[in-house]
mmCIF file of C-alpha atoms in Angstrom:
data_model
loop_
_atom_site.group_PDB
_atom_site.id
_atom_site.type_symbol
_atom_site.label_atom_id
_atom_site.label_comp_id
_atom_site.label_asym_id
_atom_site.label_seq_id
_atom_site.Cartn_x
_atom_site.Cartn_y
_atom_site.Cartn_z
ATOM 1 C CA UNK A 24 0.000 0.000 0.000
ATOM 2 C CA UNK A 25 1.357 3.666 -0.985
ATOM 3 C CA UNK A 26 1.075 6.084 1.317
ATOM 4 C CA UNK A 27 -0.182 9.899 0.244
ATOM 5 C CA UNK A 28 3.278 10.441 1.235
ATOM 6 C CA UNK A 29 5.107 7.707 -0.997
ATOM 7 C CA UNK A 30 5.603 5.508 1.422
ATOM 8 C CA UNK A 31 4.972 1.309 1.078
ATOM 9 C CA UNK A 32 3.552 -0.239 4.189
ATOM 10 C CA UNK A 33 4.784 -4.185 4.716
ATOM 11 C CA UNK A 34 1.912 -5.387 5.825
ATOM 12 C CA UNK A 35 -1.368 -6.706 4.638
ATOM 13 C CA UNK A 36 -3.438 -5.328 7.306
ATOM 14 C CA UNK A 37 -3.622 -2.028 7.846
ATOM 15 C CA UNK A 38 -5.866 -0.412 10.577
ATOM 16 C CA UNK A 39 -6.920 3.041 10.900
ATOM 17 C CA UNK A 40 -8.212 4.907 13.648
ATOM 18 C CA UNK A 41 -11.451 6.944 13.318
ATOM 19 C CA UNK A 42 -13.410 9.080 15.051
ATOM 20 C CA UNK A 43 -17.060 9.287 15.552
ATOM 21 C CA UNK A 44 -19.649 12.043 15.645
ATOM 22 C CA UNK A 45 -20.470 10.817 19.662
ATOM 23 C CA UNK A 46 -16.126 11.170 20.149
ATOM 24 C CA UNK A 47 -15.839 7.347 20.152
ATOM 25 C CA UNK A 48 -13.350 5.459 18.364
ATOM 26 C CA UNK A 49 -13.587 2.812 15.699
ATOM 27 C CA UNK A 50 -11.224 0.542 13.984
ATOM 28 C CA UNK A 51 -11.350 -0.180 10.295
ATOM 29 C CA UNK A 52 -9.465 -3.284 9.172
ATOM 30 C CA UNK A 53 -8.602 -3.020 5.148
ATOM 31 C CA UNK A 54 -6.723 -5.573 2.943
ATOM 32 C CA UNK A 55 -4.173 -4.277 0.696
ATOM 33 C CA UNK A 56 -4.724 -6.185 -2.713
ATOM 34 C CA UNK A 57 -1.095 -5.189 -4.451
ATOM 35 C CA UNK A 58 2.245 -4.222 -3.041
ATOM 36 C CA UNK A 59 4.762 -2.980 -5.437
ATOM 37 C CA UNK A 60 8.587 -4.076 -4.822
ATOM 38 C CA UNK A 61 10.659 -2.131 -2.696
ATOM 39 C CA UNK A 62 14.129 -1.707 -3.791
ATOM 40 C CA UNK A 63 17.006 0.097 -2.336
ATOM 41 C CA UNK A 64 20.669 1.273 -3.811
ATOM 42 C CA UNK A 65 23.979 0.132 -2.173
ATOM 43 C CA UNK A 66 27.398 1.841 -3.753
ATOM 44 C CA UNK A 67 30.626 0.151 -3.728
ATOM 45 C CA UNK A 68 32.284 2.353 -1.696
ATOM 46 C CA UNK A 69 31.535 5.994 -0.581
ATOM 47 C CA UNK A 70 35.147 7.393 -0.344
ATOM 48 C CA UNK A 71 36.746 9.085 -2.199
ATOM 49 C CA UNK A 72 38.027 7.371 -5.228
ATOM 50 C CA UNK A 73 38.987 7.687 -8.930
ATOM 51 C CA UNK A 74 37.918 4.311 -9.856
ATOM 52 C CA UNK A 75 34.762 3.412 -10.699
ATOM 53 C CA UNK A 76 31.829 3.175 -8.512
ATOM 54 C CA UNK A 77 29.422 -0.541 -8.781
ATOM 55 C CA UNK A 78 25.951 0.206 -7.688
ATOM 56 C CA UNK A 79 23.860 -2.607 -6.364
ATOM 57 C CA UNK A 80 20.198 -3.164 -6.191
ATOM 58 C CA UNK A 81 18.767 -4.577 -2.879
ATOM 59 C CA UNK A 82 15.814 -5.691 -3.057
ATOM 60 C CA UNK A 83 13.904 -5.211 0.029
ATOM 61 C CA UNK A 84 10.409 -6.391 -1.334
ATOM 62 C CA UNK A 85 9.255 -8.474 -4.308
ATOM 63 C CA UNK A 86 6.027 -7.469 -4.612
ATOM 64 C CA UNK A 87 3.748 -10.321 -6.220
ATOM 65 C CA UNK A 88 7.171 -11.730 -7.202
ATOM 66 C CA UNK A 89 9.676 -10.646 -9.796
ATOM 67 C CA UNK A 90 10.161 -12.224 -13.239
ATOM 68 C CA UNK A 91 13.721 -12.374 -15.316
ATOM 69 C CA UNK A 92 14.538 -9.118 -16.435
ATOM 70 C CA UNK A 93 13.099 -7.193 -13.230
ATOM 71 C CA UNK A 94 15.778 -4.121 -12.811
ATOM 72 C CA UNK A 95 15.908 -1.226 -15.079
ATOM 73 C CA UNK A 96 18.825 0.977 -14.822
ATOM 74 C CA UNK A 97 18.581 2.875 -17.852
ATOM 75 C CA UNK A 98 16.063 4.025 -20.147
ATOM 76 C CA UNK A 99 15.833 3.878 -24.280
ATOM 77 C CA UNK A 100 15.479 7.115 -26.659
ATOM 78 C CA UNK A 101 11.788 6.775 -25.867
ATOM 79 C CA UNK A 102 12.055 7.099 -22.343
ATOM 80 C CA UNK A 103 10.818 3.851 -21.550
ATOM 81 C CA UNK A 104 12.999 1.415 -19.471
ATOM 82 C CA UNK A 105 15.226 -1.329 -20.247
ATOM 83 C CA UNK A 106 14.829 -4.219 -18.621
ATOM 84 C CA UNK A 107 17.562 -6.610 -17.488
ATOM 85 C CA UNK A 108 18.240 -8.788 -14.808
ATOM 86 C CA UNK A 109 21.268 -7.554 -13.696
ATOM 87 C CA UNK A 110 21.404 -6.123 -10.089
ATOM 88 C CA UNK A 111 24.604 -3.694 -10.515
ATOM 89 C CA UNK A 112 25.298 -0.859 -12.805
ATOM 90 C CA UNK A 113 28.885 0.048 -13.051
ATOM 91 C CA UNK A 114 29.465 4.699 -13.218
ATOM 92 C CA UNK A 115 32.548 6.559 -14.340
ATOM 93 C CA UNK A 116 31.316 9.924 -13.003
ATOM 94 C CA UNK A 117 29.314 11.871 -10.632
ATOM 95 C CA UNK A 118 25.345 11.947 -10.650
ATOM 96 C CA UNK A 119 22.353 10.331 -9.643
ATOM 97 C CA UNK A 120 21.543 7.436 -10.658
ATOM 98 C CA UNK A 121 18.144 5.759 -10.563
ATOM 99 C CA UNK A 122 16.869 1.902 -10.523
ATOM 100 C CA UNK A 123 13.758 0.367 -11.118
ATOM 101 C CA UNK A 124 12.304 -2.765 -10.068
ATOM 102 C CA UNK A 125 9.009 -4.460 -11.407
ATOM 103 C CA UNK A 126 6.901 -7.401 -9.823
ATOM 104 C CA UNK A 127 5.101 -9.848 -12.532
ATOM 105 C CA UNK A 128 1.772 -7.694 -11.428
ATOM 106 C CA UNK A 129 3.546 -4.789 -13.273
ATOM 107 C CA UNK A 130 3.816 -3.047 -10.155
ATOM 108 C CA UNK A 131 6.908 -1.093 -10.313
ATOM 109 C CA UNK A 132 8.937 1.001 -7.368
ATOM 110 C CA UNK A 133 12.545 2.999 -7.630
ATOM 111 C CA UNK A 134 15.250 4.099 -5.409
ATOM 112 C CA UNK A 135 17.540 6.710 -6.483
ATOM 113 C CA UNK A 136 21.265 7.232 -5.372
ATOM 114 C CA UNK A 137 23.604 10.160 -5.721
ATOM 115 C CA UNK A 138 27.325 9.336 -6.838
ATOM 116 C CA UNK A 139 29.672 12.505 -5.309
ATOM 117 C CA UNK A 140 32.845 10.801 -4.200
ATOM 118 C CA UNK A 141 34.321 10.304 -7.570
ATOM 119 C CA UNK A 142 37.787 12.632 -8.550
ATOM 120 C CA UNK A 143 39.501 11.380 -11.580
ATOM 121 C CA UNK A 144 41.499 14.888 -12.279
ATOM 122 C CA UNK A 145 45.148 15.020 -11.037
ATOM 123 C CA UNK A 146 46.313 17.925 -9.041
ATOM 124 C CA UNK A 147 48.770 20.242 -10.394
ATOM 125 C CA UNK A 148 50.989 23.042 -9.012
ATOM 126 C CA UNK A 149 54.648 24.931 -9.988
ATOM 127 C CA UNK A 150 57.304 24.814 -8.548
ATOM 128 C CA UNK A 151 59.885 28.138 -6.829
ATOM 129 C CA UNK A 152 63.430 28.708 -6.338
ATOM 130 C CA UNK A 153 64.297 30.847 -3.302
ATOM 131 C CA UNK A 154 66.998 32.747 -5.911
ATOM 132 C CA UNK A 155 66.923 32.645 -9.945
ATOM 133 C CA UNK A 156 70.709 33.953 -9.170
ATOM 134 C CA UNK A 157 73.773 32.770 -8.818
ATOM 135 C CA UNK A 158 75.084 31.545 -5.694
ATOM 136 C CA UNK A 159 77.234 28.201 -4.197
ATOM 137 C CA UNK A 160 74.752 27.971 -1.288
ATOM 138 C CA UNK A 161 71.726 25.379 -1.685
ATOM 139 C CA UNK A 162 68.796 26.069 -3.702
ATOM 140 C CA UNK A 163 65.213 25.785 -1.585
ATOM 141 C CA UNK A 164 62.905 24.349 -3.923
ATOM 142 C CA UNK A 165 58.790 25.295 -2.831
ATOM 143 C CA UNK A 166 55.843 23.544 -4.194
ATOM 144 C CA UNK A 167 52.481 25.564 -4.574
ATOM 145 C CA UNK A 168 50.360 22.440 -4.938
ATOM 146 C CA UNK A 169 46.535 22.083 -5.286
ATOM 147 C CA UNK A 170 43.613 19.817 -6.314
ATOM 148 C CA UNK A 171 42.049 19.978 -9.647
ATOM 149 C CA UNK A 172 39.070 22.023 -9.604
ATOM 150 C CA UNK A 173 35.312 20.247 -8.850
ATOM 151 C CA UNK A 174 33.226 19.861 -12.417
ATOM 152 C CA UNK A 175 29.997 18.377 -13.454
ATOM 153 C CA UNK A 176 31.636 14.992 -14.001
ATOM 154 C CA UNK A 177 33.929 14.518 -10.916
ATOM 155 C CA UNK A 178 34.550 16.040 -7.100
ATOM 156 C CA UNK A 179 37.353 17.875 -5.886
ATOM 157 C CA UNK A 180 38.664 15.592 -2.946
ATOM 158 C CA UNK A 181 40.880 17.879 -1.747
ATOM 159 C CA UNK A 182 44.970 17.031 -1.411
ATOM 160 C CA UNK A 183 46.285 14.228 0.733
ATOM 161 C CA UNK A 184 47.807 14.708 3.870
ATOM 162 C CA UNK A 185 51.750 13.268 2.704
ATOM 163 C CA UNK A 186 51.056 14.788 -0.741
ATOM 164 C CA UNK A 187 54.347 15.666 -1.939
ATOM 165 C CA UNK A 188 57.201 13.096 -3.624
ATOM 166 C CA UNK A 189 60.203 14.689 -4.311
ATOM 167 C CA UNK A 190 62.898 13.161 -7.593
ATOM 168 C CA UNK A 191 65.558 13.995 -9.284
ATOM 169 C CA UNK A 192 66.542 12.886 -12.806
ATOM 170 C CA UNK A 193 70.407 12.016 -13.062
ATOM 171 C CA UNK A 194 70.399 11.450 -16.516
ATOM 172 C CA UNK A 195 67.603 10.911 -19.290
ATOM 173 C CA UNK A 196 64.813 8.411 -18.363
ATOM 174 C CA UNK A 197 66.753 7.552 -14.999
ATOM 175 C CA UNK A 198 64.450 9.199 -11.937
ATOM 176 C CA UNK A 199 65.466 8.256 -8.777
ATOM 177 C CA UNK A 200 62.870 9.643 -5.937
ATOM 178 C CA UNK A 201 63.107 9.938 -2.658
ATOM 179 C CA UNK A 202 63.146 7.132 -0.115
ATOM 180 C CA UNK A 203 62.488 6.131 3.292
ATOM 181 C CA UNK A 204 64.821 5.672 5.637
ATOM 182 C CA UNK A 205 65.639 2.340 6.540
ATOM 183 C CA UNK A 206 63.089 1.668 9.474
ATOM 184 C CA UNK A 207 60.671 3.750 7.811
ATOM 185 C CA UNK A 208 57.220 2.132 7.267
ATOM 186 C CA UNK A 209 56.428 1.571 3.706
ATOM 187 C CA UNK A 210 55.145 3.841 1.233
ATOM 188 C CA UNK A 211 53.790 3.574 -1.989
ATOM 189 C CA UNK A 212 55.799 2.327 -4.480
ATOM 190 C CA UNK A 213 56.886 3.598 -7.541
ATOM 191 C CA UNK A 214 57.971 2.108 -11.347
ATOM 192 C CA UNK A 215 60.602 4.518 -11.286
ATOM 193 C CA UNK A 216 63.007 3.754 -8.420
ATOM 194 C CA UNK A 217 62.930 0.526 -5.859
ATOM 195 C CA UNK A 218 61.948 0.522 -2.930
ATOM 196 C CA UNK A 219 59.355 2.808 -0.545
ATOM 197 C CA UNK A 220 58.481 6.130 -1.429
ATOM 198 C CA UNK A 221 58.529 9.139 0.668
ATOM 199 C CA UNK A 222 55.636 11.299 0.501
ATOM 200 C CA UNK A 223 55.997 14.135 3.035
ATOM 201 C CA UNK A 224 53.671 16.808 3.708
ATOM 202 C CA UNK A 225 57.360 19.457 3.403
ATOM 203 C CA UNK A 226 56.566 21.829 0.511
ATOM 204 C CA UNK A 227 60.076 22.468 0.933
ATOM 205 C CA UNK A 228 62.904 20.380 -0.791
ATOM 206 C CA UNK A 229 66.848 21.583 -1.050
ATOM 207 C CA UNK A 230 68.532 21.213 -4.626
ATOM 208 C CA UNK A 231 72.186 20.569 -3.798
ATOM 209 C CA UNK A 232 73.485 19.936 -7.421
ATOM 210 C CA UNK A 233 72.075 21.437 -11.175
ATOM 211 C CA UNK A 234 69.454 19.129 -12.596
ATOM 212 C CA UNK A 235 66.174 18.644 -13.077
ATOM 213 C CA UNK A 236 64.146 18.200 -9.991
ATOM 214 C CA UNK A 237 60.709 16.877 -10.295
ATOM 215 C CA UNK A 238 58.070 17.040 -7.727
ATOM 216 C CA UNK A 239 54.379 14.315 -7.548
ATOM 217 C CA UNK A 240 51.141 15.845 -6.203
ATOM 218 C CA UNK A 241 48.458 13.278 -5.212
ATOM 219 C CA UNK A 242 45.072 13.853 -3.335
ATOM 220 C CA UNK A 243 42.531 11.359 -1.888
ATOM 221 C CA UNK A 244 41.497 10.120 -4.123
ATOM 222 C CA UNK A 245 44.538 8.814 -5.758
ATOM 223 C CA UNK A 246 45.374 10.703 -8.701
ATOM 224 C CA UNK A 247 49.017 11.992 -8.973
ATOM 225 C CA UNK A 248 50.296 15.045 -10.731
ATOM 226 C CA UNK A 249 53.630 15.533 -11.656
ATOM 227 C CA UNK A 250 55.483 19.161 -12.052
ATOM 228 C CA UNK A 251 59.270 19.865 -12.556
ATOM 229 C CA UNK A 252 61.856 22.664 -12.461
ATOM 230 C CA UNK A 253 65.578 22.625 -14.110
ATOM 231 C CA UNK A 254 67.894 23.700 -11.181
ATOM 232 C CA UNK A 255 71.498 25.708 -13.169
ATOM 233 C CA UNK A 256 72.655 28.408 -10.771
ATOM 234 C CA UNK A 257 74.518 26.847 -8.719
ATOM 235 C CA UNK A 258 78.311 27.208 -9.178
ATOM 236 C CA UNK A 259 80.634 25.796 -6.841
ATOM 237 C CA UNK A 260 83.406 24.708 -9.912
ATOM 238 C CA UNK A 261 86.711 27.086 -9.628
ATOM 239 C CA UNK A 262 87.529 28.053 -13.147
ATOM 240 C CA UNK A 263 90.495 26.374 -14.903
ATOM 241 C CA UNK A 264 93.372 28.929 -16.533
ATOM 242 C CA UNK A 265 95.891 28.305 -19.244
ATOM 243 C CA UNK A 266 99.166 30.171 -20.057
ATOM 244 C CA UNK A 267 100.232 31.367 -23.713
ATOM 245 C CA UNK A 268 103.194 32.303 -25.124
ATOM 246 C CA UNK A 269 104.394 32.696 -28.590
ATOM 247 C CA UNK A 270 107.735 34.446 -28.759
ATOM 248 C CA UNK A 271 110.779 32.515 -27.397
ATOM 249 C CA UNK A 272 112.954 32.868 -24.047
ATOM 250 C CA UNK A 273 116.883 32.909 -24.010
ATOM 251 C CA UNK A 274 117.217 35.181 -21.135
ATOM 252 C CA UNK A 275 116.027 37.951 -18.852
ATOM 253 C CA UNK A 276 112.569 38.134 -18.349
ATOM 254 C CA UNK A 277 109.084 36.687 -19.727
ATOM 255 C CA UNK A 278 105.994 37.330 -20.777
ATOM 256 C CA UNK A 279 103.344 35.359 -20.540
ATOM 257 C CA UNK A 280 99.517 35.660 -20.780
ATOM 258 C CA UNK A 281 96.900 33.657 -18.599
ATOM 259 C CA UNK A 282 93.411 32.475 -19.868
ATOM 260 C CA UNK A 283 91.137 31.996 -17.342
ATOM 261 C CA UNK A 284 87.554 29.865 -18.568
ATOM 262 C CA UNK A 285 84.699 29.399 -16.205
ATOM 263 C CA UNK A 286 82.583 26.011 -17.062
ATOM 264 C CA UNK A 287 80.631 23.920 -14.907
ATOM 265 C CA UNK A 288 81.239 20.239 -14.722
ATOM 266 C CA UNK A 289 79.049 19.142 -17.768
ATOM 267 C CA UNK A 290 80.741 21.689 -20.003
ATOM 268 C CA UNK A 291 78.113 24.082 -19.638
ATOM 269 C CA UNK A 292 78.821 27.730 -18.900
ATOM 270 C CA UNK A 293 79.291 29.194 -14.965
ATOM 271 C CA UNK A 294 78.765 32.303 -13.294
ATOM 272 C CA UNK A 295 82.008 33.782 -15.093
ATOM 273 C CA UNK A 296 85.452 35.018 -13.845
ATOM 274 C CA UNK A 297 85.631 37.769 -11.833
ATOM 275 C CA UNK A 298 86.041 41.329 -12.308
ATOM 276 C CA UNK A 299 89.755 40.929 -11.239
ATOM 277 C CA UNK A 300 90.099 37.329 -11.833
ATOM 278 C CA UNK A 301 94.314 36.813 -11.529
ATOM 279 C CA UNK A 302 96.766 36.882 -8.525
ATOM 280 C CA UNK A 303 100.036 35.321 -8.035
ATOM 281 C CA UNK A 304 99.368 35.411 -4.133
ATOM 282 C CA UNK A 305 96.002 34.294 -3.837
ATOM 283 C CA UNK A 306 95.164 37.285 -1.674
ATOM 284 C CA UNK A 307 95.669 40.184 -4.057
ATOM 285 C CA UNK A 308 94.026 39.834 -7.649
ATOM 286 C CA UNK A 309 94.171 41.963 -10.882
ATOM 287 C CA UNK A 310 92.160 41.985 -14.074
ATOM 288 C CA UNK A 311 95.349 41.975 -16.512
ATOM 289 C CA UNK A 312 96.088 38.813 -17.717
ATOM 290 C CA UNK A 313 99.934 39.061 -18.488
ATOM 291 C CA UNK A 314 102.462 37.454 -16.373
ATOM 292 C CA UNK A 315 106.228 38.631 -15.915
ATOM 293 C CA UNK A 316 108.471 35.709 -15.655
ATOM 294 C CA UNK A 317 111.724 36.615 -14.438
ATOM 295 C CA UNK A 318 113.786 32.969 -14.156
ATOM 296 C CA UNK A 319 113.329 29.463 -14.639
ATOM 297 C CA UNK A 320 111.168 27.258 -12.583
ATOM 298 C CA UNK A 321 108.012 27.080 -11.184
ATOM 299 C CA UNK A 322 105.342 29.858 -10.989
ATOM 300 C CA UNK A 323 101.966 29.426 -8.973
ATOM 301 C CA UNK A 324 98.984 31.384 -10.190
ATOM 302 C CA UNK A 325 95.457 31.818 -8.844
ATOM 303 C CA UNK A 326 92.003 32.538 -10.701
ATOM 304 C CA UNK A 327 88.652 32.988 -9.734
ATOM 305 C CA UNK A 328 85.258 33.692 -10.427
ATOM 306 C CA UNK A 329 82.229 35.738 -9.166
ATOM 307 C CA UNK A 330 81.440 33.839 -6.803
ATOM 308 C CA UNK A 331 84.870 33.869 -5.126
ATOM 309 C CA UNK A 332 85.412 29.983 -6.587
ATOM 310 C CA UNK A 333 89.534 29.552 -6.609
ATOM 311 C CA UNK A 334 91.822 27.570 -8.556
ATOM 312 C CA UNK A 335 95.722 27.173 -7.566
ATOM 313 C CA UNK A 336 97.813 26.000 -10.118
ATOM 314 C CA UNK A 337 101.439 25.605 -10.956
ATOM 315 C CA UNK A 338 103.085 26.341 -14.045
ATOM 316 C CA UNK A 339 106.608 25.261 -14.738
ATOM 317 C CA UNK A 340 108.664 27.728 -17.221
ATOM 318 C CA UNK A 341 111.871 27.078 -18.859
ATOM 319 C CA UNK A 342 114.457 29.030 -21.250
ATOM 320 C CA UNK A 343 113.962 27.417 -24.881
ATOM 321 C CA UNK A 344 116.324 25.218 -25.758
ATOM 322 C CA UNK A 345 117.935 24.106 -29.872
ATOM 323 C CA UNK A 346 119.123 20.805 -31.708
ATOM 324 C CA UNK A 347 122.647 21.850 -32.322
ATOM 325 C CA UNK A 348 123.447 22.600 -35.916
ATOM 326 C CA UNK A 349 125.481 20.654 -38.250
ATOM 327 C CA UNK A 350 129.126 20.074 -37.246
ATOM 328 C CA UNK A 351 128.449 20.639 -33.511
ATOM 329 C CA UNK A 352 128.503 18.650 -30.823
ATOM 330 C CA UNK A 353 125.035 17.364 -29.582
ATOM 331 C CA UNK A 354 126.317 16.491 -25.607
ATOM 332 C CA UNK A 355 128.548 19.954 -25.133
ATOM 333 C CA UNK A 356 127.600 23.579 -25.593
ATOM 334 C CA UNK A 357 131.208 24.601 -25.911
ATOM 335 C CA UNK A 358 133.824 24.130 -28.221
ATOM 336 C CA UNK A 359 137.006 22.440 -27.031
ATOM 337 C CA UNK A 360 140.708 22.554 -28.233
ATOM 338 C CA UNK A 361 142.527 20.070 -29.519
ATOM 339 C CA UNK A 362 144.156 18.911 -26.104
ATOM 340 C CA UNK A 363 140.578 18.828 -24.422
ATOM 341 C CA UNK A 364 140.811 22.298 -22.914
ATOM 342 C CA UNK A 365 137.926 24.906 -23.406
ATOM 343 C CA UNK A 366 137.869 26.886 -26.340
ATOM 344 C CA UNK A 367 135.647 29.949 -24.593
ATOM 345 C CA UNK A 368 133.160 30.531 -27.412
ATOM 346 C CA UNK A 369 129.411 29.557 -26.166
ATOM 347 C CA UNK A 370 126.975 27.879 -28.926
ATOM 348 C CA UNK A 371 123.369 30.517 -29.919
ATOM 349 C CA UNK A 372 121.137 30.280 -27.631
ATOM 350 C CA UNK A 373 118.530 28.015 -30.189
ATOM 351 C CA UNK A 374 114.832 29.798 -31.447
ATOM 352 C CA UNK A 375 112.297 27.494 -30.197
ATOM 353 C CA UNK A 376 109.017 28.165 -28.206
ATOM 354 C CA UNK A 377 109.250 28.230 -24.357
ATOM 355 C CA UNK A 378 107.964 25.428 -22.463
ATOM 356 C CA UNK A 379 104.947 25.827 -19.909
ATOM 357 C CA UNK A 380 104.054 23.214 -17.594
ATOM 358 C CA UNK A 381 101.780 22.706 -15.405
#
């Protein structure tokens, strides 16, 4: 029996309670001839999730009984039902969703259901440096993460609590993200790196090299974002310098000129040398490149660049020396007399390039 108010009474007797003129009460018994099936809509799960969601009709009443193809769960371009007999529906997406059962008196009765807990869109963010300049300290990385926006299809469920994975790629296709600790309970794991994962709730992560630094963003519901940022100014490689020299050394004094190149490991270029990037001291520096050498041996030279990065190094000069020419002896640089004594006269000093080492 349906109620004015929709409702269906399990019963076969009802009784209702009158009143008469004289204020005396009767009873009224009534049988219901025709009960229509009660049904009622159970969802596979009601948090938050980005898989799909199985609904499942209980059937609470039969009615006069049910044939085959009782539940409807959909209806045709007519708008009439389709019957199946089939008790779950499987949804991709928010909505409500309705489901009809009908007894073999056609007697028909619904339950609707209202699908909000599914988020299939991936949170996104970007990524800050605490300094786009140069420098040799750390560089704080800061995620600005948040969920994707709610739409007609799916909900926002909001970011997870340990939302954050930090990564770093060390060279192409080879991610390696952070891990726990050994001790650690397990995370999630991951197809690009072994072992436990370690989501954090830190927005904060410290670059200590150049590279590319990535950064996952998941919510409740499971889906995971990923952002990334290319890390290049830090410079903690002391340039490397060079000496030059084309004319030739006999005697008295030298010059020579320094090159000083500023390159980061991977070949790439660094902050640059310094305003004054020479000193023969370490302590004093100058921004002219030529060197005065006054004798032979070793000559220690510094250069650095602007971010104070030093290199010591150690050249090595010597006077040039010469094959001797024909009809000289190759193991004396003096003639000698007949009788072995010296004959005074000195061979040319010989024209070849001077010799730096380093």
């Amino acid at each position: 029996l349906r109620s004015g108010a929709g409702i269906f009474l399990l019963t076969e007797k009802l009784h209702v309670r009158a009143s008469g003129v004289n204020g005396g009460n009767g009873y009224v018994r009534i049988r219901v001839a025709d009960i229509s099936p009660i049904v009622a809509i159970e969802p596979s799960t009601v948090e938050w999730t980005k898989e799909d969601v199985i609904l499942t009709a209980i059937i609470e009443s039969p009615g006069q009984g049910l044939p085959d193809a009782c539940i409807s769960w959909e209806q045709d371009e007519n708008g009439d039902a389709v019957w199946t007999d089939n008790l779950t529906c499987t949804v991709s997406q928010n909505g409500t969703y309705t489901c009809r059962v009908r007894d073999t008196g056609g007697n028909i009765g619904a339950a609707s259901v209202t699908v909000k807990n599914m988020d299939r869109l991936a949170p996104d963010g970007e990524i800050r440096l605490s300094t786009a300049e140069w420098t040799k300290e750390d560089i704080v990385l800061e995620v600005l993460g948040e969920d994707a926006a709610q739409t007609d299809r799916f909900g926002m469920s909001g970011l997870e609590d340990t939302a954050f994975l930090w990564g770093r790629q060390h060279t192409p296709g080879e991610i390696v993200w952070e891990q726990k600790e050994s001790g650690d309970a397990a995370g999630d794991g991951g197809a690009d790196s072994a072992g436990p994962e370690a989501w954090t709730a830190q927005t904060e992560h410290m670059a200590e090299a150049n590279g590319l630094y990535l950064c996952r963003i998941r919510d409740r519901a499971g889906n995971v974002g990923e952002i990334s940022c290319r890390v290049t100014g830090i410079d903690r490689t002391p340039p490397t310098v060079t000496c030059r020299k084309e004319q030739t050394w006999y005697e008295g004094n030298c010059e020579v000129r320094l090159e000083g190149t500023d390159l980061q490991p991977d070949g790439t270029p660094g902050c640059g040398l310094a305003d004054r990037p020479y000193s023969t001291d370490g302590i004093t520096y100058t921004d002219n490149p030529a060197l005065t050498i006054v004798k032979e041996g070793p000559v220690t030279v510094w250069v650095k660049d602007r971010l104070g990065n030093a290199r010591k190094v150690t050249f090595s000069f010597f006077y040039d020396r010469r094959e001797p020419e024909s009809g000289e002896k190759a193991d004396d640089n003096r003639e000698k007399d007949s009788d072995g004594g010296d004959g005074g006269s000195t061979i040319p000093p010989a024209r070849v390039r001077p010799i730096c080492r380093r």
